[in-house]
């Protein structure tokens, strides 16, 4: 037994750099998981306003973090097992049995698990304070208090114990499927030149094209999220196939060009990568998809958080909005004033109008078509010019079938609108002070102003809705109490009553929670991406060290070595970030459509957030490029 401990400890210390990175990776993942589990069980968070919503958002984020942890731990372990192969083969040749080799692996994995768990829990209990500070700031709620969670610690211990056990079982199965004596030879065996896989590449391109087409043609309706997920599946599959098959074809194409290929830096980089491009392609595809996911996650969650006020304004153009099938009576108005006085709130001017109950449908370039299906994207309602002028303080005049038209996204520019079998002349108006989203629907509202109530009913023959709105003055606490009392006293359902102060609190919790989880998930994926790139560079450097040494012995200068290194690293390294930006470009319409479900219509805001996010990611990517190139260069010029 003592010999097994000594061999295992020797392996851990001999490969201290690789094992140290594995410990760092697993420790950070343990810390992030601890933060999520701690938040899920935090009592002060549960007791905050809309705490249940935040808990649900964090629960969704936890699923992604656990998935990333499992996949990444197995990925990093694949590098460690390659380095163990030669040692295990040597031990077998010296007389150790498969049982001995399994025992050594068990001791190594147990040591890595214990060290990672201790460091991870220390990091988690340290950075949970920072996480709560960020969450307090995003939610604007300073009642949140962090505390050590024994339950979270035990959960993370069991979770990662299971992951390390699964990794150990995988290593055991892998050891069982090969002859241990062959491990020594396998560690130094080179790969054969891969063959062109035109069919695989073609399938990849078709899959990418299908994903891009779905993303670009996705419309903001009830089926947007489902279509977006289908597009994601196609893009993931296509990315892997294109990077694996396409990169081989690209390198073979460059190899067939003598004037390009037979230059020292190009010759060395292309010939070296070609024999390892099968595994390189999968690694590059993983990096590309991780970068794409980071971009989409940050852009979507940040846009929601920054655009919160736009949604609040659409749902509540006034502090209090009621939508009922009957007009407000004198008794209701007096009751409103009495409740306001009771809760020390001052009422602003009362605005009111009536419109027809919105009809669901699809608005195209010049037509509104009634439709209630997954393709539904808009809801149309009508009102008279008299109501519009009173609200806007204008003196517009309409005759006959003339219409005024308003949509919050201001995307309609045609001078005619076809509804049913009739064609109407239309003048698009830039704003409408009491534009409300009926029942807070995901569909875009379309407001049609007609010459009189008869035409309004002819266009949209639905019951009348009576809209009433007014602003409030007073503390937020008093406004909340007033709104709750008014809704209860007048027996208004949730779809008939909406208070801005409540909506602001809801969206602050919802979008702040989304952004917080998005930040943690993006940090996790960024960390995983950086380590994948590092491990990739280390494995490339170890594999290329002997080749560069031979080249230098036959006359390759240090300067030419550096040029070859930069050529190889740059050629491989920049493909994923370029692919990620291309993916984002095609995903942009789908992201915009999905955000439109939350009534986020400002394209300029989405563009600014996207550009800033891309610049930050590329800057971080270039920093990682510079650091890992130094590591690769050191490995190939000063091999271990």
XYZ file of C-alpha atoms in Angstrom, residues 56-517:
462
model
C -36.357 30.715 -9.631
C -33.956 32.658 -11.878
C -30.995 31.555 -9.747
C -32.275 27.965 -9.926
C -32.261 28.121 -13.731
C -28.720 29.522 -13.677
C -27.607 26.755 -11.309
C -28.604 24.126 -13.876
C -26.285 25.734 -16.455
C -23.429 26.077 -13.965
C -23.660 22.406 -12.939
C -23.696 21.339 -16.607
C -20.631 23.475 -17.334
C -18.870 22.007 -14.287
C -19.516 18.397 -15.351
C -18.495 18.908 -18.982
C -15.432 20.985 -18.134
C -14.166 18.611 -15.424
C -14.239 15.701 -17.868
C -12.549 17.869 -20.516
C -9.669 18.842 -18.231
C -9.346 15.261 -16.958
C -8.755 14.125 -20.556
C -5.515 16.139 -20.531
C -4.419 14.711 -17.192
C -5.037 11.099 -18.230
C -2.882 11.574 -21.323
C 0.040 12.517 -19.112
C -0.681 9.615 -16.781
C -0.649 7.083 -19.635
C 3.126 6.941 -19.907
C 3.578 6.549 -16.159
C 0.883 3.885 -15.904
C 2.453 2.027 -18.821
C 5.840 2.147 -17.146
C 4.417 0.908 -13.836
C 2.722 -1.972 -15.658
C 5.955 -2.926 -17.398
C 7.632 -2.971 -13.982
C 5.124 -5.529 -12.703
C 2.149 -3.628 -11.277
C -1.277 -5.129 -12.032
C -4.444 -3.401 -13.220
C -5.659 -3.378 -9.627
C -2.481 -1.555 -8.589
C -2.976 0.997 -11.374
C -6.589 1.556 -10.298
C -5.508 2.087 -6.714
C -2.966 4.690 -7.826
C -5.664 6.488 -9.823
C -7.991 6.338 -6.822
C -5.402 7.932 -4.528
C -4.590 10.646 -7.102
C -8.238 11.543 -7.707
C -9.024 11.515 -3.972
C -6.114 13.885 -3.337
C -7.215 16.247 -6.116
C -10.806 16.151 -4.836
C -9.935 16.942 -1.217
C -7.568 19.787 -2.073
C -10.003 21.241 -4.638
C -12.925 21.010 -2.206
C -11.092 22.759 0.636
C -9.813 25.585 -1.591
C -13.183 25.864 -3.383
C -15.198 26.188 -0.175
C -12.747 28.783 1.166
C -13.100 30.774 -2.075
C -16.877 30.342 -2.025
C -17.331 31.573 1.550
C -15.008 34.488 0.763
C -16.581 35.656 -2.488
C -20.179 35.127 -1.382
C -19.888 38.534 0.274
C -18.981 40.129 -3.051
C -21.854 38.287 -4.739
C -24.318 39.696 -2.203
C -22.953 43.213 -2.644
C -23.517 42.957 -6.418
C -27.001 41.509 -5.924
C -27.895 44.234 -3.410
C -26.845 46.885 -5.905
C -28.747 45.324 -8.814
C -31.937 44.819 -6.800
C -31.572 48.088 -4.864
C -32.442 46.102 -1.736
C -29.933 46.373 1.117
C -31.845 44.079 3.459
C -30.046 41.117 1.902
C -27.586 39.536 4.303
C -25.088 36.825 3.488
C -24.346 33.974 5.866
C -22.409 30.731 5.874
C -24.585 27.840 4.696
C -23.770 24.359 5.961
C -26.439 22.944 3.656
C -24.773 24.559 0.612
C -21.366 23.217 1.711
C -22.693 19.666 2.108
C -24.574 19.859 -1.219
C -21.478 21.028 -3.106
C -19.346 18.380 -1.363
C -21.728 15.621 -2.469
C -22.176 17.085 -5.978
C -18.475 17.318 -6.761
C -17.825 14.052 -4.968
C -20.179 12.522 -7.520
C -18.395 14.278 -10.414
C -14.954 13.106 -9.244
C -16.344 9.586 -8.737
C -17.754 9.604 -12.292
C -14.365 10.737 -13.610
C -12.649 7.941 -11.667
C -15.083 5.328 -13.030
C -14.461 6.649 -16.536
C -10.697 6.332 -16.024
C -11.176 2.790 -14.714
C -13.274 1.837 -17.750
C -10.724 3.374 -20.061
C -7.953 1.429 -18.347
C -9.984 -1.763 -18.727
C -10.460 -1.326 -22.464
C -6.766 -1.111 -23.307
C -3.731 -3.202 -22.586
C -1.811 -1.266 -19.943
C 1.489 -2.271 -21.516
C 0.412 -0.374 -24.642
C -0.080 2.854 -22.678
C 3.658 3.530 -22.815
C 3.762 3.276 -26.581
C 0.437 5.121 -27.006
C 1.738 8.178 -25.184
C 4.369 8.778 -27.828
C 2.508 7.571 -30.906
C 1.784 10.248 -33.500
C -1.482 10.613 -35.337
C -2.004 9.813 -38.992
C -2.796 12.547 -41.458
C -6.579 12.958 -41.430
C -8.610 12.497 -44.581
C -10.845 15.129 -46.114
C -14.426 14.661 -44.960
C -16.404 16.529 -47.555
C -19.722 14.952 -46.563
C -19.189 15.850 -42.892
C -18.211 19.388 -43.863
C -21.222 19.730 -46.161
C -23.580 18.514 -43.416
C -21.964 21.046 -41.076
C -22.487 23.900 -43.535
C -26.092 22.877 -44.130
C -26.682 22.679 -40.375
C -25.151 26.127 -39.868
C -27.204 27.503 -42.744
C -30.403 26.068 -41.265
C -29.594 27.527 -37.851
C -28.765 30.926 -39.328
C -31.939 30.927 -41.457
C -34.166 30.119 -38.478
C -32.432 32.776 -36.358
C -32.727 35.483 -39.035
C -36.368 34.718 -39.857
C -37.547 34.384 -36.234
C -40.382 36.820 -35.537
C -41.360 38.179 -32.112
C -44.244 35.893 -31.243
C -45.153 33.119 -28.837
C -42.980 30.620 -30.720
C -39.822 32.798 -30.750
C -38.016 31.092 -27.875
C -38.729 27.591 -29.228
C -37.447 28.565 -32.688
C -34.386 30.182 -31.142
C -33.567 26.967 -29.247
C -33.926 24.932 -32.461
C -31.564 27.368 -34.182
C -29.068 26.932 -31.325
C -29.088 23.132 -31.770
C -28.393 23.452 -35.510
C -25.614 25.995 -34.936
C -23.913 23.869 -32.240
C -23.937 20.778 -34.479
C -22.828 22.742 -37.521
C -20.017 24.494 -35.636
C -18.453 21.212 -34.514
C -18.719 19.613 -37.948
C -17.407 22.679 -39.792
C -14.481 23.214 -37.418
C -13.472 19.540 -37.573
C -13.940 18.923 -41.304
C -13.516 22.492 -42.546
C -10.239 23.127 -40.722
C -8.730 19.954 -42.227
C -9.846 21.001 -45.706
C -8.468 24.514 -45.155
C -5.060 23.230 -44.053
C -4.893 20.769 -46.955
C -5.808 23.579 -49.328
C -2.999 25.754 -47.926
C -0.641 22.780 -48.162
C -1.447 22.443 -51.866
C -0.183 25.995 -52.495
C 3.624 25.678 -52.797
C 4.344 29.421 -52.657
C 2.505 29.667 -49.354
C 3.240 26.278 -47.806
C 7.013 26.174 -48.354
C 7.781 29.183 -46.210
C 9.407 28.274 -42.883
C 6.722 29.622 -40.570
C 3.801 28.365 -42.695
C 5.394 24.964 -43.335
C 5.961 24.279 -39.649
C 2.570 25.491 -38.441
C 0.448 23.827 -41.152
C 2.258 20.486 -41.113
C 2.082 20.317 -37.316
C -1.589 21.239 -36.998
C -2.761 19.015 -39.838
C -1.968 15.817 -37.947
C -3.831 16.936 -34.846
C -6.716 18.823 -36.399
C -9.377 16.261 -35.502
C -8.951 16.981 -31.799
C -8.050 20.615 -32.503
C -11.265 21.129 -34.450
C -13.428 19.953 -31.562
C -11.491 22.149 -29.130
C -11.780 25.197 -31.387
C -15.497 24.580 -31.842
C -15.942 24.393 -28.049
C -14.094 27.701 -27.596
C -16.174 29.300 -30.366
C -19.462 28.151 -28.823
C -18.410 29.239 -25.329
C -17.522 32.715 -26.643
C -20.842 32.882 -28.520
C -22.750 31.880 -25.388
C -20.928 34.520 -23.355
C -21.833 37.197 -25.914
C -25.501 36.187 -26.133
C -25.879 35.837 -22.342
C -24.280 39.185 -21.501
C -26.032 41.080 -24.297
C -29.481 39.672 -23.498
C -29.337 40.091 -19.708
C -27.714 43.528 -19.868
C -30.229 44.763 -22.451
C -33.108 43.601 -20.268
C -31.677 45.310 -17.200
C -30.812 48.585 -18.964
C -34.116 48.656 -20.879
C -36.246 48.089 -17.788
C -37.728 51.611 -17.838
C -38.950 51.208 -21.419
C -41.030 48.215 -20.412
C -42.330 49.945 -17.287
C -43.382 52.952 -19.368
C -45.288 50.773 -21.828
C -47.052 48.840 -19.104
C -47.687 51.965 -17.039
C -47.589 55.284 -18.905
C -49.115 56.656 -15.673
C -48.440 55.625 -12.084
C -51.805 53.861 -11.897
C -53.618 52.354 -14.893
C -57.010 50.639 -14.846
C -58.574 48.815 -17.812
C -62.198 47.825 -17.197
C -65.308 47.033 -19.225
C -67.192 49.887 -17.515
C -66.408 53.616 -17.071
C -65.380 54.972 -13.681
C -68.373 56.256 -11.696
C -68.477 59.362 -9.505
C -68.503 57.048 -6.497
C -65.314 55.292 -7.655
C -63.567 58.627 -8.247
C -64.544 59.861 -4.774
C -63.423 56.556 -3.256
C -60.046 56.935 -5.008
C -59.588 60.391 -3.473
C -60.492 59.124 0.014
C -57.974 56.243 -0.193
C -55.298 58.661 -1.429
C -55.926 60.919 1.569
C -55.811 57.919 3.925
C -52.364 56.860 2.680
C -50.953 60.389 2.291
C -50.733 60.288 -1.502
C -51.566 63.162 -3.859
C -53.366 62.393 -7.129
C -52.407 63.940 -10.458
C -54.773 64.844 -13.293
C -57.138 62.010 -14.231
C -56.813 60.869 -17.876
C -59.273 58.495 -19.486
C -60.454 57.193 -22.856
C -62.068 54.134 -24.308
C -60.791 51.774 -26.946
C -61.961 48.482 -28.418
C -60.651 45.318 -26.782
C -57.443 44.382 -28.688
C -57.622 41.700 -31.382
C -54.612 39.399 -31.888
C -53.067 39.150 -35.338
C -50.070 39.680 -37.605
C -48.935 43.103 -38.870
C -46.986 42.961 -42.137
C -45.731 45.688 -44.470
C -49.224 46.951 -45.349
C -51.748 44.566 -43.796
C -53.145 43.543 -40.420
C -54.452 39.989 -40.496
C -56.439 38.605 -37.573
C -54.738 35.464 -36.341
C -54.499 33.572 -33.070
C -51.654 31.061 -33.337
C -47.956 30.674 -32.568
C -47.292 33.203 -35.359
C -49.313 35.951 -33.679
C -47.137 39.026 -33.077
C -49.459 42.050 -32.613
C -52.741 43.116 -31.005
C -54.845 45.855 -32.604
C -57.293 48.207 -30.891
C -59.162 51.279 -32.105
C -60.350 54.588 -30.613
C -61.906 57.823 -31.818
C -60.035 60.992 -32.744
C -61.952 62.791 -29.980
C -60.330 60.603 -27.278
C -56.911 60.914 -28.888
C -57.025 64.722 -29.068
C -58.142 65.004 -25.439
C -55.212 62.885 -24.210
C -52.570 64.391 -26.488
C -53.800 67.974 -26.264
C -53.927 68.196 -30.065
C -56.521 69.211 -32.673
C -56.117 66.515 -35.314
C -59.011 65.991 -37.750
C -59.972 62.854 -39.657
C -62.690 62.331 -42.242
C -64.171 59.174 -43.723
C -61.815 56.196 -43.496
C -58.678 58.184 -42.660
C -56.637 56.677 -39.809
C -53.868 57.616 -37.422
C -51.640 54.730 -36.379
C -49.147 54.239 -33.545
C -46.865 51.287 -32.699
C -44.313 51.479 -29.840
C -41.500 50.115 -32.022
C -42.253 52.691 -34.769
C -41.479 50.179 -37.507
C -44.563 50.802 -39.684
C -43.958 53.311 -42.498
C -46.600 52.509 -45.111
C -49.229 55.104 -46.025
C -51.947 52.482 -46.365
C -53.225 49.676 -44.151
C -55.379 46.757 -45.270
C -57.674 45.266 -42.614
C -59.936 42.500 -43.818
C -61.186 43.509 -47.263
C -60.835 47.265 -46.741
C -57.927 49.557 -47.501
C -57.423 52.625 -45.283
C -55.210 55.711 -45.760
C -52.853 55.915 -42.785
C -50.767 58.614 -41.142
C -48.197 57.211 -38.683
C -47.929 59.186 -35.435
C -44.644 59.243 -33.433
C -46.105 58.963 -29.909
C -49.193 58.308 -27.847
C -49.148 59.262 -24.159
C -51.489 56.495 -22.997
C -50.201 53.594 -25.074
C -50.738 50.560 -22.822
C -50.067 46.861 -23.258
C -53.389 45.070 -22.798
C -53.078 42.392 -20.079
C -49.295 42.948 -20.290
C -49.247 40.736 -23.344
C -46.094 39.666 -25.198
C -47.710 40.934 -28.418
C -46.888 44.400 -29.757
C -49.788 46.841 -29.384
C -51.120 48.623 -32.471
C -53.309 51.700 -31.851
C -55.620 52.876 -34.605
C -57.302 56.305 -34.306
C -60.462 56.704 -36.388
C -62.740 59.601 -37.369
C -65.495 58.413 -35.025
C -66.644 55.515 -32.865
C -68.636 53.940 -35.694
C -65.510 53.463 -37.830
C -63.581 52.250 -34.772
C -66.192 49.536 -34.193
C -66.309 48.621 -37.877
C -62.557 48.001 -37.955
C -62.447 46.113 -34.663
C -65.935 44.925 -33.581
C -65.029 44.014 -29.997
C -66.384 45.310 -26.651
C -65.228 48.702 -25.397
C -62.469 48.962 -22.788
C -62.326 51.991 -20.484
C -58.752 53.098 -19.761
C -58.060 55.369 -16.812
C -54.675 56.676 -15.634
C -53.230 59.160 -13.148
C -49.905 59.936 -11.491
C -49.097 59.922 -7.782
C -46.978 61.984 -5.388
C -45.742 60.455 -2.161
C -43.247 57.933 -0.841
C -42.934 54.606 -2.656
C -44.122 52.818 0.461
C -47.286 54.906 0.582
C -47.818 54.506 -3.164
C -47.665 50.706 -2.795
C -50.125 50.750 0.102
C -52.467 53.067 -1.810
C -52.347 50.895 -4.951
C -53.066 47.715 -3.009
C -55.962 49.309 -1.099
C -57.474 50.808 -4.272
C -57.364 47.483 -6.107
C -59.015 45.684 -3.192
C -61.682 48.333 -2.544
C -62.754 48.538 -6.188
C -62.516 44.761 -6.691
C -60.192 45.058 -9.678
C -58.560 41.914 -11.068
C -54.828 41.807 -11.837
C -55.524 42.149 -15.566
C -57.618 45.267 -14.850
C -55.186 47.094 -12.563
C -51.510 48.036 -12.856
C -49.344 50.193 -10.571
C -45.977 51.529 -11.773
C -44.309 51.244 -8.354
C -45.152 47.521 -8.246
C -44.010 46.973 -11.824
C -40.701 48.705 -11.140
C -40.133 46.462 -8.147
C -41.036 43.376 -10.185
C -38.717 44.205 -13.096
C -35.899 45.270 -10.813
C -36.069 41.841 -9.191
C -36.582 39.889 -12.420
C -34.050 41.631 -14.659
C -31.597 42.247 -11.823
C -31.748 38.524 -11.070
C -31.254 37.722 -14.764
C -28.228 40.019 -14.969
C -26.712 38.649 -11.757
C -27.073 35.053 -12.939
